[in-house]
Amino acid sequence: MNKSNLHKHALQFSQKVDYGLFLLTILAKKSSEMVNSLRKIAESEKMSFFFLQKIARDLVKAGMISSERGKEGGYRLKKNPRDISLKQIIEVLEGPVAVMSCLMKGKRLKMLCERREQCHIRSQLLEINTEIESMLKSVNLEYFLSGKNEELP
């Protein structure tokens, strides 16, 4: 792979999803009785505090985590890790899961392809998209807590 294509990957999670998933797993590993400082998490994990703060706001709005203000404030996981799917995390942070813009639902309808109605591959793409959505729905936050740390390529 040449260097110009190094950062061009299809079906890649965004950094927002990556950080959100990372934050959720950190909170899931901690006691639900304990609040966790976002600043401390950002410092210890070498993440942007402000970016993590934006992500945390989205996760609070979605009811996945809760926040407490004040000097001793912080964040905690609000739902059971089994009840938070990877699909939900992606949709909260990035919007609908779609392999092609013509398959998007909801607020992003304006981005639909002009050829949507006469597209000869749309039904196959829809089938692929449905399989991906199904897989993402079947993987929950608990899966990421399993401790499997296989050697990466």
Coordinates of N, CA and C in Angstrom, one line a residue:
M1 N 0.9 -1.2 0.0 CA 0.0 0.0 0.0 C 0.9 1.2 0.0
N2 N 0.7 2.1 -0.9 CA 1.5 3.3 -1.0 C 1.0 4.3 0.1
K3 N 1.9 5.3 0.4 CA 1.6 6.2 1.5 C 0.4 7.1 1.3
S4 N 0.1 7.4 0.0 CA -1.0 8.3 -0.2 C -2.3 7.6 0.0
N5 N -2.4 6.3 0.1 CA -3.6 5.5 0.4 C -3.7 5.0 1.8
L6 N -2.7 5.4 2.6 CA -2.6 4.9 4.0 C -3.8 5.2 4.8
H7 N -4.4 6.4 4.6 CA -5.5 6.8 5.5 C -6.8 6.7 4.7
K8 N -6.9 6.1 3.6 CA -8.1 5.9 2.9 C -8.6 4.5 3.0
H9 N -9.4 4.2 4.0 CA -9.9 2.9 4.2 C -11.5 2.9 4.1
A10 N -12.0 1.9 3.4 CA -13.5 1.8 3.3 C -14.0 1.2 4.6
L11 N -15.2 1.5 5.0 CA -15.8 0.9 6.2 C -15.0 1.0 7.4
Q12 N -14.4 2.2 7.6 CA -13.5 2.4 8.8 C -14.3 3.2 9.8
F13 N -14.2 2.9 11.1 CA -14.8 3.7 12.2 C -14.1 5.0 12.2
S14 N -14.8 6.0 12.5 CA -14.3 7.4 12.7 C -13.5 7.4 14.0
Q15 N -12.7 8.5 14.2 CA -12.0 8.7 15.4 C -13.0 8.9 16.5
K16 N -14.1 9.6 16.2 CA -15.2 9.8 17.2 C -15.8 8.5 17.7
V17 N -16.0 7.6 16.9 CA -16.5 6.3 17.3 C -15.4 5.5 18.1
D18 N -14.2 5.6 17.6 CA -13.1 5.0 18.3 C -13.0 5.5 19.7
Y19 N -12.9 6.8 19.9 CA -12.8 7.4 21.2 C -14.1 7.1 22.1
G20 N -15.2 7.2 21.5 CA -16.5 6.9 22.2 C -16.5 5.5 22.7
L21 N -16.1 4.6 21.9 CA -16.1 3.2 22.3 C -15.0 3.0 23.4
F22 N -13.9 3.7 23.3 CA -12.8 3.6 24.3 C -13.4 4.2 25.6
L23 N -14.0 5.3 25.6 CA -14.6 5.9 26.8 C -15.6 5.0 27.4
L24 N -16.5 4.5 26.7 CA -17.5 3.6 27.2 C -16.9 2.3 27.9
T25 N -15.9 1.8 27.3 CA -15.2 0.6 27.9 C -14.5 1.0 29.2
I26 N -13.9 2.1 29.2 CA -13.3 2.6 30.5 C -14.3 2.7 31.6
L27 N -15.5 3.4 31.3 CA -16.5 3.6 32.2 C -17.2 2.3 32.6
A28 N -17.3 1.3 31.7 CA -17.9 0.0 32.0 C -17.0 -0.8 32.9
K29 N -15.7 -0.6 32.9 CA -14.8 -1.3 33.7 C -14.8 -0.8 35.2
K30 N -15.3 0.4 35.3 CA -15.3 1.0 36.7 C -16.6 0.7 37.3
S31 N -16.7 0.9 38.6 CA -18.0 0.7 39.3 C -19.0 1.7 38.9
S32 N -20.2 1.3 38.8 CA -21.3 2.3 38.4 C -21.6 3.2 39.5
E33 N -21.1 3.0 40.7 CA -21.3 3.9 41.8 C -20.2 5.0 41.8
M34 N -19.2 4.8 41.0 CA -18.1 5.8 41.0 C -18.1 6.7 39.8
V35 N -18.0 8.0 40.0 CA -17.9 8.9 38.8 C -16.4 9.0 38.4
N36 N -16.2 9.2 37.1 CA -14.9 9.3 36.5 C -14.6 10.6 35.9
S37 N -13.5 11.2 36.2 CA -13.2 12.5 35.6 C -12.8 12.3 34.2
L38 N -13.4 13.1 33.3 CA -13.1 13.0 31.9 C -11.7 13.6 31.6
R39 N -11.3 14.6 32.4 CA -10.0 15.2 32.2 C -8.9 14.1 32.6
K40 N -9.1 13.4 33.6 CA -8.2 12.3 34.0 C -8.1 11.2 33.0
I41 N -9.3 10.9 32.5 CA -9.3 9.8 31.4 C -8.5 10.3 30.2
A42 N -8.8 11.6 29.8 CA -8.1 12.1 28.6 C -6.6 12.2 28.8
E43 N -6.2 12.6 30.0 CA -4.8 12.7 30.3 C -4.1 11.3 30.3
S44 N -4.7 10.4 31.0 CA -4.1 9.0 31.1 C -4.1 8.3 29.8
E45 N -5.1 8.5 28.9 CA -5.2 7.8 27.7 C -4.6 8.6 26.5
K46 N -4.1 9.8 26.8 CA -3.5 10.7 25.8 C -4.5 11.0 24.6
M47 N -5.7 11.5 25.1 CA -6.8 11.8 24.2 C -7.1 13.3 24.4
S48 N -7.6 13.9 23.4 CA -8.0 15.3 23.5 C -9.2 15.5 24.4
F49 N -9.0 16.3 25.5 CA -10.1 16.4 26.5 C -11.3 17.0 25.8
F50 N -11.2 18.1 25.0 CA -12.3 18.8 24.4 C -13.1 17.9 23.4
F51 N -12.3 17.0 22.7 CA -13.0 16.1 21.8 C -13.8 15.0 22.6
L52 N -13.1 14.6 23.6 CA -13.8 13.6 24.5 C -15.0 14.2 25.2
Q53 N -15.0 15.4 25.5 CA -16.1 16.1 26.1 C -17.3 16.2 25.2
K54 N -17.0 16.5 23.9 CA -18.1 16.5 22.9 C -18.7 15.1 22.7
I55 N -17.9 14.1 22.7 CA -18.4 12.7 22.6 C -19.2 12.4 23.8
A56 N -18.7 12.7 25.0 CA -19.5 12.4 26.3 C -20.8 13.1 26.3
R57 N -20.9 14.3 25.7 CA -22.2 15.0 25.7 C -23.2 14.2 24.8
D58 N -22.7 13.7 23.7 CA -23.6 12.9 22.8 C -24.1 11.6 23.5
L59 N -23.2 11.0 24.2 CA -23.5 9.8 24.9 C -24.4 10.0 26.1
V60 N -24.3 11.2 26.8 CA -25.3 11.5 27.8 C -26.6 11.7 27.2
K61 N -26.7 12.5 26.1 CA -28.0 12.7 25.5 C -28.7 11.4 25.1
A62 N -27.9 10.4 24.7 CA -28.4 9.1 24.3 C -28.8 8.2 25.5
G63 N -28.4 8.7 26.7 CA -28.8 7.9 27.9 C -27.8 6.7 28.1
M64 N -26.7 6.7 27.5 CA -25.7 5.6 27.7 C -24.8 5.9 28.9
I65 N -24.5 7.2 29.2 CA -23.8 7.5 30.3 C -24.5 8.7 31.0
S66 N -24.1 8.9 32.3 CA -24.7 10.0 33.0 C -23.5 10.9 33.5
S67 N -23.8 12.2 33.8 CA -22.8 13.1 34.3 C -23.2 13.7 35.6
E68 N -22.3 14.0 36.4 CA -22.5 14.8 37.6 C -21.6 16.0 37.6
R69 N -22.1 17.1 37.8 CA -21.3 18.4 37.9 C -20.7 18.6 39.2
G70 N -19.7 19.5 39.2 CA -19.1 19.9 40.5 C -17.7 19.3 40.6
K71 N -17.0 19.7 41.7 CA -15.6 19.4 41.9 C -15.4 17.8 41.9
E72 N -16.3 17.1 42.5 CA -16.2 15.7 42.5 C -17.1 15.0 41.4
G73 N -17.4 15.8 40.4 CA -18.3 15.3 39.3 C -17.5 14.4 38.4
G74 N -18.2 13.9 37.4 CA -17.6 13.1 36.4 C -18.7 12.3 35.7
Y75 N -18.3 11.2 35.1 CA -19.2 10.4 34.3 C -19.2 9.0 34.7
R76 N -20.3 8.3 34.5 CA -20.5 6.9 34.8 C -21.4 6.2 33.7
L77 N -21.2 5.0 33.5 CA -22.0 4.2 32.6 C -23.4 4.1 33.2
K78 N -24.4 4.4 32.4 CA -25.8 4.4 32.9 C -26.5 3.1 32.5
K79 N -26.1 2.5 31.4 CA -26.8 1.2 31.0 C -25.9 0.1 31.2
N80 N -26.5 -1.1 31.2 CA -25.7 -2.3 31.3 C -24.9 -2.5 30.0
P81 N -23.6 -2.9 30.0 CA -22.9 -3.0 28.8 C -23.5 -4.0 27.8
R82 N -24.3 -4.9 28.3 CA -25.0 -5.9 27.4 C -26.1 -5.2 26.6
D83 N -26.6 -4.0 27.1 CA -27.7 -3.3 26.5 C -27.2 -2.2 25.5
I84 N -25.9 -2.1 25.3 CA -25.4 -1.0 24.4 C -24.7 -1.7 23.2
S85 N -25.4 -1.6 22.0 CA -24.8 -2.3 20.8 C -23.8 -1.4 20.1
L86 N -22.9 -1.9 19.4 CA -22.0 -1.2 18.6 C -22.7 -0.3 17.6
K87 N -23.8 -0.8 17.1 CA -24.6 -0.1 16.1 C -25.2 1.2 16.8
Q88 N -25.6 1.1 18.0 CA -26.2 2.2 18.8 C -25.1 3.3 19.0
I89 N -23.9 2.8 19.3 CA -22.8 3.7 19.6 C -22.4 4.5 18.3
I90 N -22.3 3.8 17.2 CA -22.0 4.4 15.9 C -23.1 5.4 15.5
E91 N -24.4 5.0 15.7 CA -25.5 5.9 15.3 C -25.6 7.2 16.2
V92 N -25.3 7.0 17.5 CA -25.3 8.2 18.4 C -24.2 9.2 18.0
L93 N -23.0 8.6 17.6 CA -21.8 9.5 17.4 C -21.7 10.0 15.9
E94 N -22.2 9.2 15.0 CA -22.0 9.5 13.6 C -23.2 9.5 12.7
G95 N -24.3 9.0 13.2 CA -25.5 8.9 12.4 C -25.7 7.5 11.9
P96 N -26.7 7.4 10.9 CA -27.1 6.0 10.4 C -25.9 5.3 9.8
V97 N -26.0 4.0 10.0 CA -25.0 3.1 9.3 C -25.5 2.9 7.9
A98 N -24.6 3.2 6.9 CA -24.9 3.0 5.5 C -23.6 2.8 4.7
V99 N -23.6 1.8 3.9 CA -22.4 1.6 3.1 C -22.4 2.5 1.9
M100 N -23.5 3.1 1.5 CA -23.6 4.0 0.5 C -24.6 5.1 0.9
S101 N -24.4 6.3 0.4 CA -25.3 7.4 0.9 C -26.8 7.2 0.5
C102 N -27.0 6.4 -0.6 CA -28.4 6.2 -1.0 C -29.2 5.3 -0.1
L103 N -28.4 4.6 0.9 CA -29.1 3.7 1.8 C -29.3 4.4 3.2
M104 N -28.9 5.7 3.3 CA -29.1 6.4 4.5 C -30.6 6.6 4.8
K105 N -30.9 6.6 6.1 CA -32.3 6.9 6.5 C -32.3 8.1 7.4
G106 N -33.4 8.7 7.7 CA -33.5 9.7 8.7 C -33.2 11.1 8.2
K107 N -32.4 11.8 9.0 CA -32.1 13.2 8.7 C -31.3 13.4 7.5
R108 N -30.5 12.5 7.0 CA -29.6 12.6 5.9 C -30.2 12.3 4.5
L109 N -31.5 12.3 4.5 CA -32.2 12.0 3.2 C -31.8 12.9 2.1
K110 N -31.4 14.2 2.4 CA -31.1 15.1 1.3 C -29.8 14.7 0.6
M111 N -29.0 13.8 1.1 CA -27.8 13.4 0.5 C -28.0 12.2 -0.4
L112 N -29.2 11.8 -0.6 CA -29.5 10.6 -1.5 C -29.0 10.8 -2.9
C113 N -28.6 9.7 -3.5 CA -28.2 9.7 -4.9 C -29.3 10.1 -5.8
E114 N -29.1 10.8 -6.8 CA -30.1 11.2 -7.8 C -30.6 9.9 -8.6
R115 N -29.7 8.9 -8.7 CA -30.1 7.7 -9.5 C -30.7 6.6 -8.7
R116 N -31.1 7.0 -7.5 CA -31.6 6.0 -6.5 C -32.6 5.0 -7.1
E117 N -33.6 5.6 -7.7 CA -34.8 4.8 -8.2 C -34.4 3.9 -9.4
Q118 N -33.4 4.2 -10.2 CA -33.1 3.4 -11.4 C -31.7 2.6 -11.1
C119 N -31.2 2.7 -9.9 CA -29.9 2.0 -9.6 C -30.1 0.5 -9.7
H120 N -29.2 -0.2 -10.5 CA -29.3 -1.6 -10.7 C -28.5 -2.4 -9.7
I121 N -27.8 -1.7 -8.7 CA -27.1 -2.5 -7.7 C -27.6 -2.1 -6.3
R122 N -28.6 -1.3 -6.2 CA -29.1 -0.8 -4.9 C -29.6 -2.0 -4.0
S123 N -30.3 -2.9 -4.6 CA -30.9 -4.0 -3.8 C -29.8 -4.9 -3.2
Q124 N -28.7 -5.1 -4.0 CA -27.5 -5.9 -3.4 C -26.8 -5.1 -2.3
L125 N -26.7 -3.8 -2.5 CA -26.1 -2.9 -1.5 C -26.9 -2.9 -0.3
L126 N -28.2 -2.9 -0.4 CA -29.1 -2.9 0.7 C -29.0 -4.2 1.5
E127 N -28.9 -5.3 0.8 CA -28.7 -6.6 1.4 C -27.4 -6.6 2.3
I128 N -26.3 -6.1 1.7 CA -25.0 -6.0 2.4 C -25.1 -5.1 3.6
N129 N -25.8 -3.9 3.4 CA -26.0 -3.0 4.5 C -26.8 -3.6 5.6
T130 N -27.8 -4.4 5.3 CA -28.6 -5.0 6.3 C -27.8 -6.0 7.1
E131 N -26.9 -6.8 6.4 CA -26.0 -7.7 7.1 C -25.0 -7.0 8.0
I132 N -24.5 -5.9 7.6 CA -23.5 -5.1 8.4 C -24.3 -4.6 9.6
E133 N -25.5 -4.0 9.4 CA -26.3 -3.5 10.6 C -26.6 -4.6 11.6
S134 N -26.9 -5.8 11.1 CA -27.2 -6.9 11.9 C -26.0 -7.3 12.8
M135 N -24.9 -7.4 12.1 CA -23.7 -7.7 12.9 C -23.3 -6.7 13.9
L136 N -23.4 -5.4 13.6 CA -23.1 -4.3 14.5 C -24.1 -4.3 15.7
K137 N -25.3 -4.7 15.4 CA -26.4 -4.8 16.4 C -26.1 -6.0 17.4
S138 N -25.5 -7.0 16.9 CA -25.2 -8.2 17.7 C -24.0 -8.1 18.6
V139 N -23.1 -7.1 18.3 CA -21.9 -6.9 19.1 C -22.3 -5.8 20.1
N140 N -22.1 -6.2 21.4 CA -22.4 -5.2 22.4 C -21.2 -4.7 23.2
L141 N -21.3 -3.8 24.0 CA -20.2 -3.2 24.7 C -19.5 -4.3 25.6
E142 N -20.3 -5.2 26.1 CA -19.7 -6.3 26.9 C -18.6 -7.0 26.1
Y143 N -18.8 -7.2 24.9 CA -17.8 -7.9 24.0 C -16.4 -7.3 24.1
F144 N -16.4 -6.0 24.2 CA -15.1 -5.2 24.3 C -14.5 -5.3 25.7
L145 N -15.2 -5.8 26.6 CA -14.7 -6.0 28.0 C -14.1 -7.4 28.2
S146 N -14.2 -8.2 27.2 CA -13.8 -9.7 27.3 C -12.4 -9.9 27.6
G147 N -11.5 -8.9 27.4 CA -10.1 -9.0 27.7 C -9.3 -9.7 26.7
K148 N -9.9 -10.0 25.5 CA -9.2 -10.6 24.4 C -8.2 -9.6 23.8
N149 N -6.9 -9.8 24.0 CA -5.9 -9.0 23.4 C -5.0 -9.7 22.5
E150 N -5.5 -10.1 21.4 CA -4.7 -10.9 20.4 C -3.7 -10.0 19.8
E151 N -2.6 -10.5 19.4 CA -1.6 -9.7 18.7 C -2.1 -9.1 17.4
L152 N -2.0 -7.8 17.3 CA -2.4 -7.1 16.1 C -1.4 -7.3 14.9
P153 N -1.9 -7.3 13.7 CA -1.0 -7.4 12.5 C -0.1 -6.2 12.4

